[in-house]
Coordinates of C-alpha atoms in Angstrom, one line a residue:
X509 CA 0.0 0.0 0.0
X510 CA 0.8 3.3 -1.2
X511 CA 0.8 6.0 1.9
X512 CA 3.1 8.9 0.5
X513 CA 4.7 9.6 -2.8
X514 CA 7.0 12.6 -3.5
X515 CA 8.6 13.0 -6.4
X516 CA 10.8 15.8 -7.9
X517 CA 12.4 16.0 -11.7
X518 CA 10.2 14.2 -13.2
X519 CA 7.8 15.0 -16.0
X520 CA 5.8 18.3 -14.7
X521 CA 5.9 16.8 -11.1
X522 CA 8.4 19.1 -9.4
X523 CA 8.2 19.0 -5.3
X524 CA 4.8 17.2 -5.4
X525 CA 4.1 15.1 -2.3
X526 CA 1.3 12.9 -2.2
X527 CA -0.4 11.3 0.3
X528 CA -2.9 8.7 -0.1
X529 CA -5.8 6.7 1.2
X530 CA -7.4 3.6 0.5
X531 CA -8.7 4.9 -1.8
X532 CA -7.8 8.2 -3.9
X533 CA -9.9 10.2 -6.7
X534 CA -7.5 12.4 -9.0
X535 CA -9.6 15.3 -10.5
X536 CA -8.4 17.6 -13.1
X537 CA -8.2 18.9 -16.9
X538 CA -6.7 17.1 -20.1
X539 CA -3.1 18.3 -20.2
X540 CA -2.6 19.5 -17.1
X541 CA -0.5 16.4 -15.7
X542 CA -2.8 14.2 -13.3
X543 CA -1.8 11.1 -15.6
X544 CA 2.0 11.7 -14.7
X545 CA 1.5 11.0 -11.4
X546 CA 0.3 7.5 -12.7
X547 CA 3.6 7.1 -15.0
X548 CA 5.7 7.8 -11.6
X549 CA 4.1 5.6 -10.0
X550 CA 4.5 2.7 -13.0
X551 CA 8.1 3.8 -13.4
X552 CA 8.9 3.1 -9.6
X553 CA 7.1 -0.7 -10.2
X554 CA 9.4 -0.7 -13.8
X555 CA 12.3 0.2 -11.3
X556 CA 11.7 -2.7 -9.0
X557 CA 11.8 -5.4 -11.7
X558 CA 13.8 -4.0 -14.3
X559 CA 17.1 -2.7 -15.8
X560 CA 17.2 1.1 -15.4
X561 CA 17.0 1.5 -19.1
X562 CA 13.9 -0.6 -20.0
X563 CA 12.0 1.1 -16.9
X564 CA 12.8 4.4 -18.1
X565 CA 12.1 3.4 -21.8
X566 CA 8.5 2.1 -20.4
X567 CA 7.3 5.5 -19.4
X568 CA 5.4 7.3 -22.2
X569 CA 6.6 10.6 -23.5
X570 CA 4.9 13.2 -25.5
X571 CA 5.4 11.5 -29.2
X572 CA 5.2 7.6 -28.4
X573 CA 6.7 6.3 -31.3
X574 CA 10.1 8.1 -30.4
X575 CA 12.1 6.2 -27.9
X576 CA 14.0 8.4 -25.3
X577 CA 15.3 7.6 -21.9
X578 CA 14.8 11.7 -21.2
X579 CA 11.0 11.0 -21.3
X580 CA 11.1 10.7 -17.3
X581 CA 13.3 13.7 -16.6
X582 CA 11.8 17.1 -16.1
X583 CA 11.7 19.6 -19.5
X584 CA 11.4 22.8 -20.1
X585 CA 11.7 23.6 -23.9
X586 CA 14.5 21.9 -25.2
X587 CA 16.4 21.7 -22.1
X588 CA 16.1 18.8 -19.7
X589 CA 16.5 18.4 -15.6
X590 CA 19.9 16.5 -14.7
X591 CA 18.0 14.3 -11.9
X592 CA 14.6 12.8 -10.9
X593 CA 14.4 11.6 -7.2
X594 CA 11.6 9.7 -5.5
X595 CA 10.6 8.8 -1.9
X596 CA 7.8 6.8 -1.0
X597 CA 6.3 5.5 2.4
X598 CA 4.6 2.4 2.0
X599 CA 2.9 -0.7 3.9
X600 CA 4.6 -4.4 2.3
X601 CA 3.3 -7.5 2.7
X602 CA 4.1 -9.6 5.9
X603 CA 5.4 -12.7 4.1
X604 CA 5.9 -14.0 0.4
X605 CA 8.0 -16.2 -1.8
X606 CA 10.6 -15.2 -4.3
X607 CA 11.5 -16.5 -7.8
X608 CA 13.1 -19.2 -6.3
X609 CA 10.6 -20.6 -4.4
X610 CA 12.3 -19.1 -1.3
X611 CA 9.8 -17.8 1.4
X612 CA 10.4 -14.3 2.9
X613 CA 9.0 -12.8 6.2
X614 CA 9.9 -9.1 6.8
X615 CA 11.4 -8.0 9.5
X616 CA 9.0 -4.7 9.8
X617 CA 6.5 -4.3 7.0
X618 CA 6.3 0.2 7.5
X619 CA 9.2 1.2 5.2
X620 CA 10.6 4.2 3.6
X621 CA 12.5 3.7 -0.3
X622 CA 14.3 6.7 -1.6
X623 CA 16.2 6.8 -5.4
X624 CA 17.5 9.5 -7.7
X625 CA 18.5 8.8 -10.8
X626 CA 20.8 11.3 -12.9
X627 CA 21.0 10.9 -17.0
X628 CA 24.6 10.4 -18.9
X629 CA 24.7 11.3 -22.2
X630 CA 27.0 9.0 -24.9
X631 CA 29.0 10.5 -27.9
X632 CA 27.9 7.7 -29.8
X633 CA 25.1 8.4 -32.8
X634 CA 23.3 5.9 -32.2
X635 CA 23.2 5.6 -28.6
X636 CA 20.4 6.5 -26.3
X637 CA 22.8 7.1 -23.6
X638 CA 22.4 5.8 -20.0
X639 CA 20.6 6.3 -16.7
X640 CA 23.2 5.9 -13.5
X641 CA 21.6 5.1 -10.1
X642 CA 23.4 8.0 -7.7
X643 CA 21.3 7.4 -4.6
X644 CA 18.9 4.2 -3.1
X645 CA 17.9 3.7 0.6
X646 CA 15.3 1.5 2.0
X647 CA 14.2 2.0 5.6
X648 CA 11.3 1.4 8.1
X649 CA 9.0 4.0 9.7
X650 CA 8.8 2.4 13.4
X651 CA 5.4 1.3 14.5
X652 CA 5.1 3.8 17.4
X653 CA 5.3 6.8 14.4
X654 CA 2.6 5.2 12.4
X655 CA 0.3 8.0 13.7
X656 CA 2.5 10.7 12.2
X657 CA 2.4 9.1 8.7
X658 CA -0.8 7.1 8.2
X659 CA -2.9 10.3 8.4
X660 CA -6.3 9.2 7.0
X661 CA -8.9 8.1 9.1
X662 CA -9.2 4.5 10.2
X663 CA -9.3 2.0 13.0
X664 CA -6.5 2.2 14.9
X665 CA -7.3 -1.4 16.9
X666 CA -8.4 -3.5 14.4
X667 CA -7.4 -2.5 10.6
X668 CA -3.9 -0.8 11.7
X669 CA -3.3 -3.6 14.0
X670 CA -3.6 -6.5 11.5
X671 CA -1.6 -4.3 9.2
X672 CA 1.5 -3.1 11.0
X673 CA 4.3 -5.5 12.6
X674 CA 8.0 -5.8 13.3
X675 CA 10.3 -3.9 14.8
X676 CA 14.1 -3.2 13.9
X677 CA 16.7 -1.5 15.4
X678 CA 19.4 -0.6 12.6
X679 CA 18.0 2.0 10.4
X680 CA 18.8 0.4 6.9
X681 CA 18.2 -2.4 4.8
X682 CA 19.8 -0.7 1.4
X683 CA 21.9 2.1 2.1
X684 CA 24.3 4.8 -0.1
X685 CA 27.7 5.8 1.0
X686 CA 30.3 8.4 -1.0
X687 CA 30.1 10.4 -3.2
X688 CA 30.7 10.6 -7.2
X689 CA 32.7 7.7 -8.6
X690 CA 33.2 6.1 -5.5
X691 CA 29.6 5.6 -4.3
X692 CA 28.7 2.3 -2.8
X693 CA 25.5 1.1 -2.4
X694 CA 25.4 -1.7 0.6
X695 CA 22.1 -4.4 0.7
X696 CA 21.8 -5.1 4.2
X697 CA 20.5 -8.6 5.6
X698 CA 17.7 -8.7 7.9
X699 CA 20.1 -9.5 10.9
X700 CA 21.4 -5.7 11.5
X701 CA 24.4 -5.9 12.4
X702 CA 25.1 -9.7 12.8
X703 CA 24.9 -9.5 9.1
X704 CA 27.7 -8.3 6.5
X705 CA 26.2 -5.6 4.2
X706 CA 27.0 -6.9 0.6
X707 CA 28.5 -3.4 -1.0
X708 CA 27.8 -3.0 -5.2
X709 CA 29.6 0.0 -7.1
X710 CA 27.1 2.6 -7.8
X711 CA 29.2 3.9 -10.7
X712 CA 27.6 1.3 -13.4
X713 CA 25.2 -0.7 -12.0
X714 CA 22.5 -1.2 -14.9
X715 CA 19.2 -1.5 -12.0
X716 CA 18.5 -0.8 -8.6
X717 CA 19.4 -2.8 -5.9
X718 CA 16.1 -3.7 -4.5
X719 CA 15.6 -5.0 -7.8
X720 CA 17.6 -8.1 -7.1
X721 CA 16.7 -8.7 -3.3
X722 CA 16.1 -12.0 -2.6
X723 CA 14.6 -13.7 0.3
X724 CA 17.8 -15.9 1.1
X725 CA 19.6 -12.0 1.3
X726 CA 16.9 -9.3 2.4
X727 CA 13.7 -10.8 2.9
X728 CA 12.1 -7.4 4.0
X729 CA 13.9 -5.7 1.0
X730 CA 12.6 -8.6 -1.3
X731 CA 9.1 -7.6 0.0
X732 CA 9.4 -4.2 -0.8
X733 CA 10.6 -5.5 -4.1
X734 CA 7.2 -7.4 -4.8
X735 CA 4.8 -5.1 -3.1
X736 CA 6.4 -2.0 -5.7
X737 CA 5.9 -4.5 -8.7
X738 CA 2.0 -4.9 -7.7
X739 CA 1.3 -1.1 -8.2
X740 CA -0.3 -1.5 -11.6
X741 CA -1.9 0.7 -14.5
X742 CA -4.8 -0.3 -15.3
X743 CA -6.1 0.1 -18.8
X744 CA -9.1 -2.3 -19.3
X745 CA -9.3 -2.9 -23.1
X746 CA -12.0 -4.3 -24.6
X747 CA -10.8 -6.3 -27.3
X748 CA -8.6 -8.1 -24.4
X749 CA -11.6 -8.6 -22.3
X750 CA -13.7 -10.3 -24.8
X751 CA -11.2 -12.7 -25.7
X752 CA -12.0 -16.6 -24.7
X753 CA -8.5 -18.6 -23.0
X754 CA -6.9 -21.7 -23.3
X755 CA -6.7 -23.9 -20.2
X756 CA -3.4 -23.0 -20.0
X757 CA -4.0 -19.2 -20.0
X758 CA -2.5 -17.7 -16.6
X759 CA -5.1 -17.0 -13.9
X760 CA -4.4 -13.1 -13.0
X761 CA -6.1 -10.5 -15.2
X762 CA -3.7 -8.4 -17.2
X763 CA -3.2 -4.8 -16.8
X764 CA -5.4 -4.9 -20.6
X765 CA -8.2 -6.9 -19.0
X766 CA -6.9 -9.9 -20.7
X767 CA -7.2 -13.5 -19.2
X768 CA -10.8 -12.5 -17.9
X769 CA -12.2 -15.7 -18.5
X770 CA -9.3 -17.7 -16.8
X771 CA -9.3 -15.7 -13.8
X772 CA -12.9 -16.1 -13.2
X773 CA -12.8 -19.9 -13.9
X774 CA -9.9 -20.1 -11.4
X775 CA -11.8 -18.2 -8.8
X776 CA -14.7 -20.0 -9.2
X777 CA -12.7 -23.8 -8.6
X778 CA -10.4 -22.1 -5.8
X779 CA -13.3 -21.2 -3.8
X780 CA -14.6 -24.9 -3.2
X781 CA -11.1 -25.8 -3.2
X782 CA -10.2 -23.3 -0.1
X783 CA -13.8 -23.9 1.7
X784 CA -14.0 -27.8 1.0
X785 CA -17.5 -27.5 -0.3
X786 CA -18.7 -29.0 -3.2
X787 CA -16.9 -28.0 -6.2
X788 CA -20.2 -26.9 -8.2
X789 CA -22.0 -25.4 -5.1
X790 CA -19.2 -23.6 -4.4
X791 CA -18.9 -21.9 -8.6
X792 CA -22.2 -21.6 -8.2
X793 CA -21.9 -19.0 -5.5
X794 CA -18.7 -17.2 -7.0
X795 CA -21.0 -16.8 -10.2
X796 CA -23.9 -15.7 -8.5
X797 CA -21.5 -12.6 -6.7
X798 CA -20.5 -11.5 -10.4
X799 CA -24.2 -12.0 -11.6
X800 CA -25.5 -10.1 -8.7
X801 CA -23.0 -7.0 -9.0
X802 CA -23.9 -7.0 -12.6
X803 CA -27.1 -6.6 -12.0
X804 CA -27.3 -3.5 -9.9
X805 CA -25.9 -1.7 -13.1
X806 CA -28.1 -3.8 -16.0
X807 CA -31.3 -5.1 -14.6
X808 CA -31.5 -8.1 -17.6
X809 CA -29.0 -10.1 -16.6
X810 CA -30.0 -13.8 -14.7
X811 CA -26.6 -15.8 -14.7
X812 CA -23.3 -15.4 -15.5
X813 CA -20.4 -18.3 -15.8
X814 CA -17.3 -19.3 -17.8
X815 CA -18.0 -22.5 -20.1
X816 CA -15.4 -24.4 -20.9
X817 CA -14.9 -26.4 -23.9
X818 CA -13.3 -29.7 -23.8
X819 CA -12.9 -29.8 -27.6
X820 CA -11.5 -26.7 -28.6
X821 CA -9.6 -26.4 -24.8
X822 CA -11.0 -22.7 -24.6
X823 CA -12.6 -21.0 -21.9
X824 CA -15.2 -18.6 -22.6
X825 CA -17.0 -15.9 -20.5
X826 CA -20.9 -16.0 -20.9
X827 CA -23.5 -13.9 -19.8
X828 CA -27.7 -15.0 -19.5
X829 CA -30.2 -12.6 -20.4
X830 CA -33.6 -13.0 -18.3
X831 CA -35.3 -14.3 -21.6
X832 CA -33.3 -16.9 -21.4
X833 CA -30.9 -15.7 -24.3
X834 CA -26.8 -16.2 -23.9
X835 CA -24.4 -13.9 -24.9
X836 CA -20.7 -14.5 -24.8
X837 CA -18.2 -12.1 -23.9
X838 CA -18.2 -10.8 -28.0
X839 CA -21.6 -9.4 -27.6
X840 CA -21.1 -7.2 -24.2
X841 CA -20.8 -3.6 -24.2
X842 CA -17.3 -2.4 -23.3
X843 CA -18.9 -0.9 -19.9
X844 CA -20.7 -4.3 -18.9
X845 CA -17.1 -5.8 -19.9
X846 CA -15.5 -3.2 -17.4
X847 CA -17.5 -3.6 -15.0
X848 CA -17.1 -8.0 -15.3
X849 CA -13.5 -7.2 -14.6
X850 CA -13.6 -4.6 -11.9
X851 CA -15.9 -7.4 -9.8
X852 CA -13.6 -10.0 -10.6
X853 CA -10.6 -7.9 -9.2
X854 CA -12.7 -7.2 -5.9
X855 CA -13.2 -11.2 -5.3
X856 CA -9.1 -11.8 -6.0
X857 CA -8.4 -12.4 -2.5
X858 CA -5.0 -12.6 -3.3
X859 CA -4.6 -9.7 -5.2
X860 CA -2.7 -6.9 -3.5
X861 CA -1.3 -3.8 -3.9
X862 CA -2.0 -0.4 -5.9
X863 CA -4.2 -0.5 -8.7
X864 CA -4.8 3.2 -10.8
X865 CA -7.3 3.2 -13.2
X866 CA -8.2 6.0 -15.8
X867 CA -11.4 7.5 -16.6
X868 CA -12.9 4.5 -15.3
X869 CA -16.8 6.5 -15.9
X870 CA -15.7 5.4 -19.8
X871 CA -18.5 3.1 -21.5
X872 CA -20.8 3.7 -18.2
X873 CA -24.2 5.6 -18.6
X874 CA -24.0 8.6 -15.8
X875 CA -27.0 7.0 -14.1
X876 CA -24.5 3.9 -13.2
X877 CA -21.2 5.7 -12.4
X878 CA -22.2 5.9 -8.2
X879 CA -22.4 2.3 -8.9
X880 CA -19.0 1.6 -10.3
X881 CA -17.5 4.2 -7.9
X882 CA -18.7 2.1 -5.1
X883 CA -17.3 -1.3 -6.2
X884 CA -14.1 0.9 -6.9
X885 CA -14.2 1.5 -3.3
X886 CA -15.2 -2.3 -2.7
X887 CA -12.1 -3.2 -3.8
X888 CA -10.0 -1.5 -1.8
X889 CA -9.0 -2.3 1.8
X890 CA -11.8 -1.8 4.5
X891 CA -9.6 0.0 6.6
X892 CA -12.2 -0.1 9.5
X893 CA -11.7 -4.3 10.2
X894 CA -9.2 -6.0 10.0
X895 CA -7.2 -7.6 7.5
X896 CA -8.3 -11.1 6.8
X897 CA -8.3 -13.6 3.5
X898 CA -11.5 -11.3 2.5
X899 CA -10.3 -7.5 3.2
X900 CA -6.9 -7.6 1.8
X901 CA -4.3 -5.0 1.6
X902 CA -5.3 -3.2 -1.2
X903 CA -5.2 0.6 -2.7
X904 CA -7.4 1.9 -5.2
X905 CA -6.6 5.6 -6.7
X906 CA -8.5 6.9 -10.0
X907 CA -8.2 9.6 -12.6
X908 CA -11.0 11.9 -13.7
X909 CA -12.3 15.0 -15.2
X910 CA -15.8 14.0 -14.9
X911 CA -17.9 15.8 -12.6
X912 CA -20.1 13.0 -12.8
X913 CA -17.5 11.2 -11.0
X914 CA -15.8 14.1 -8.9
X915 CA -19.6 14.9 -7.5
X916 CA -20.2 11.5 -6.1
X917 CA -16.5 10.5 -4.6
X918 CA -16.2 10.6 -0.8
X919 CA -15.0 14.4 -0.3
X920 CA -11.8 12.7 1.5
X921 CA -10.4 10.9 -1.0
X922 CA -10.4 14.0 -3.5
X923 CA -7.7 15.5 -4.9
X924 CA -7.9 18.1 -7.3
X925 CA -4.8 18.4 -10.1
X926 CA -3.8 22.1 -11.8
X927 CA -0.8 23.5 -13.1
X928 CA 0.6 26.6 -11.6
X929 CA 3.5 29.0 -12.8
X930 CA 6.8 28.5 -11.4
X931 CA 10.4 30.1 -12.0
X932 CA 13.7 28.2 -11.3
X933 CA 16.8 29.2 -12.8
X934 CA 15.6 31.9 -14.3
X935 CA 13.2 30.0 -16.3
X936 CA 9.7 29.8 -16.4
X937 CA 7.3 26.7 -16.3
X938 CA 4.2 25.1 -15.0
X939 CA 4.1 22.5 -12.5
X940 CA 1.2 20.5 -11.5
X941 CA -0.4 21.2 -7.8
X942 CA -2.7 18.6 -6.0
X943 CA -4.9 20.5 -3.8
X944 CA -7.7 18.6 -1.7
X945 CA -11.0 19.8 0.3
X946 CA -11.1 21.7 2.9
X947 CA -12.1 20.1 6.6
X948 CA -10.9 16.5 5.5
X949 CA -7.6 15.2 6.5
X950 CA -5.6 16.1 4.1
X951 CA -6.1 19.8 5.1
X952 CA -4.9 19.2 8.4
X953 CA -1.3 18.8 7.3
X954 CA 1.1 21.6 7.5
X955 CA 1.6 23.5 4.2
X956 CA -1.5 21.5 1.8
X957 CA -3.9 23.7 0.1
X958 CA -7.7 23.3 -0.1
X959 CA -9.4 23.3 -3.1
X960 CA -11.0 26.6 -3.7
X961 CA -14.6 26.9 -3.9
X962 CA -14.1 28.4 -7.7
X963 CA -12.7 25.6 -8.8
X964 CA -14.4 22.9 -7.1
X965 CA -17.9 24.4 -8.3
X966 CA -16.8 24.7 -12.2
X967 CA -16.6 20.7 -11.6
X968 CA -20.3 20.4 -10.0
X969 CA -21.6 23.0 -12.0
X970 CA -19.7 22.7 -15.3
X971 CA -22.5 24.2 -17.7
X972 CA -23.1 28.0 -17.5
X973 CA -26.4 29.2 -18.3
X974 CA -26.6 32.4 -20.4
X975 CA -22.8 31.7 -22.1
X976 CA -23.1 32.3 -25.5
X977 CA -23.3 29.3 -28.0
X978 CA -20.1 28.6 -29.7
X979 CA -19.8 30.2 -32.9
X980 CA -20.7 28.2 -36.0
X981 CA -22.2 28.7 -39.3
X982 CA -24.9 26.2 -39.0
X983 CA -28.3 27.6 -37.1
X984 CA -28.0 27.2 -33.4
X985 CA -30.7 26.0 -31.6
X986 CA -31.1 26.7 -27.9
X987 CA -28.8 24.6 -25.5
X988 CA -30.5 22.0 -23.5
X989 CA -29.4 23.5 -20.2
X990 CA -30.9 26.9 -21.1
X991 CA -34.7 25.5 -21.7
X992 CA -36.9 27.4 -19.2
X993 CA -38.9 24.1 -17.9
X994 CA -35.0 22.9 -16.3
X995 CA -34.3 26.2 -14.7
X996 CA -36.4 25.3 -11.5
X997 CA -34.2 21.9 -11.3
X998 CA -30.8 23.3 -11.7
X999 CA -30.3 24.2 -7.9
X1000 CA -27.2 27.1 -7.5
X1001 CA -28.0 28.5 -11.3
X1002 CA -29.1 31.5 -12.5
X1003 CA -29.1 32.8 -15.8

């Protein structure tokens, strides 16, 4: 889980600090950055897993077909930032096995992961240059500070409880020391000081050091490791959702929505396995959840299952009208495809982690977004009881410009993203700002600014009667917010 993210150097995110909740609604215009803060927080799962260069080359830039390492460093015309630096607070899993096989316990699950990264250019033509790691520290936040950093309301004796453990006396488990060429980065062992740091040059090492923790090393680094690969971006597509799989298809929806059908069919046989009911009973009941969250958003749906077929060794989503007629995943909407998926996430009891999603009011008639907002919220952690196999530790945090979406969200978990002027080094640029609501937690904390009402009203009230139409040569008929029958209904207008 997620907790704080502040970042510096890196697209237009320059001194933005971040802290989250369960769940998190990001409000703002096209262009103005809010989707950044997503690619930061991909890159830092990219960094976790892979070579600095690949991560780097994963992040999107403003042309996507050119391929430039730059892309995550800060620009202002044609003139880019030497450094990016991150730090994050998060909350890791207690336990968890490793590529190996090797099971890994963590020592204290509260930690603290800083990196800056610095980019090296190469005289070669043809060369995209290099990224060079100059800094990387992992630490824990003791349990007795939890109060200071876990800011957002929730219950202290039973969901902070299950979540929080450990406790460790030496400060590091990854550590920098030096300067310049002779920087060392040390990988602690979970043993403190009974354990001999293993030191790596900083110089040219081609990834970050957490992103070769192991649980025979660092099992609390190694746990860091996984929970930072789990932050996903989620971009449900609908070509990938309607696709049928083979039996051999792997059982965790894709970031794309693909592998739908396998993940439900898995679900559906894990549960009897895990409850030692009846195998079909068991389905049955999985099914009947998906059906029933279905339903609240279209009213003609009876039954929904996976059918496999022996012949063809394909599985394939299907969905009953009330008449009796079947449609396979093909014939959905993309928003009753979307939705399918979203409930499927919420039953993963083993999926963890952060999860961002974009737009997700796409494909959804307004009437039905406070639906999909609250299975949204569903699947994130309950953070009032306790963790168990049914409430895991799990983060939601959305991107909108809806006010469809921004009208309806908990007034907590809203954060509202602008750009604002800024001058360094002489040089002018805008930055983007989150700003959140005034009287929720987030205002509480020293130097955060609340939302103004301006701003926040242009979002609830986003139609102006009395503007004029825009310009056109074609006859303009009257808007359908200006007809005199609404004006009674449209509370807070006047025209």
């Amino acid at each position: 889980m997620l907790t704080r993210l502040k970042v510096t150097g890196f697209k237009n995110l320059i001194d933005v600090d971040v802290r989250f909740g369960a769940f998190t609604c990001i409000a703002g215009a096209n262009g103005v950055g809010k989707s950044n803060l997503f690619d930061a927080i991909k890159f830092l799962s990219a960094l976790a897993d892979r070579p600095l260069t690949e991560a780097a080359l994963s992040v999107r830039g403003a042309d996507e077909r050119i391929s430039d390492l730059r892309n995550v460093f800060h620009r202002v015309g044609d003139k880019h930032d030497d450094q990016v630096s991150f730090e994050v607070e998060m909350i890791v899993p207690r336990e968890g096995v490793d590529d190996l096989g090797q099971k890994a316990k963590a020592s204290i699950n509260f930690l603290r992961y800083k990196v800056t990264l610095a980019y090296r250019s190469d005289e070669g033509f043809h060369s995209l240059g290099r990224i060079e790691l100059i800094k990387e520290e992992l630490s824990h936040i003791k349990r007795g500070e939890a109060s200071k950093h876990l800011l957002f309301p929730h219950d202290v004796q039973n969901w902070r409880k299950s979540v929080l453990m450990g406790e460790r006396r030496v400060p590091f488990f990854i550590s920098t020391e030096g300067e310049g060429d002779t920087r060392i980065i040390k990988l602690h062992q979970d043993g403190g000081s009974s354990g001999r740091p293993l030191p790596r040059s900083a110089t040219n090492l081609p990834r970050t050091v957490l992103s070769v923790a192991n649980a025979a090393e660092s099992p609390t680094a190694f746990l860091a490791r996984s929970e930072m690969r789990s932050w996903r971006l989620l971009q449900l597509e609908p070509s990938s959702l309607r696709k049928p799989d083979e039996f051999t298809s792997p059982t965790k929806l894709d970031t794309d929505g693909s592998h739908l059908a396998a993940t439900l069919y898995h679900l559906a046989r894990l549960k009897g396995r895990m409850n030692g009911t009846e195998q079909a009973e068991a389905s049955k009941q999985v099914y009947g959840r998906v059906t029933n969250r279905l339903g609240e958003l279209i009213r003609d749906v009876r039954e929904i299952w996976v059918e496999r077929d022996e012949k063809r060794e394909l599985l394939t989503l299907q969905v009953k009208s009330h008449d009796n007629t079947v449609h396979s995943a093909r014939a959905l909407s993309d928003g009753t495809l979307r939705v399918i998926a979203l409930t499927v996430l919420e039953l993963d009891s083993e999926g963890q982690g952060v999860l961002c999603l974009e737009e997700p009011e796409n494909g959804v008639h307004p009437e039905r977004i406070p639906f999909v907002l609250r299975l949204l919220q569903d699947i994130a952690t309950d953070i009032w009881r306790p963790l168990d196999e049914n409430n895991p530790l799990r983060q939601v945090i959305i991107n909108t410009h809806s006010p469809a979406v921004v009208g309806q969200v908990p007034d907590d978990s809203l954060l509202l993203a602008e750009t604002k002027e800024m001058v360094q080094d002489h040089s002018r640029f805008n930055r983007v700002c989150f700003s959140c609501l005034s009287e929720t937690w987030r205002a509480k904390i020293a130097g955060i600014e609340p939302i103004s009402k301006g701003k926040l009203l242009s979002y609830l009230n986003p139609i102006e009667p009395g503007l004029p139409p825009i310009p056109s040569e074609k006859k303009q008929n009257r808007r359908v917010v200006d007809r005199p029958d609404l004006q009674p209904y449209l509370s807070g207008w006047s025209s």
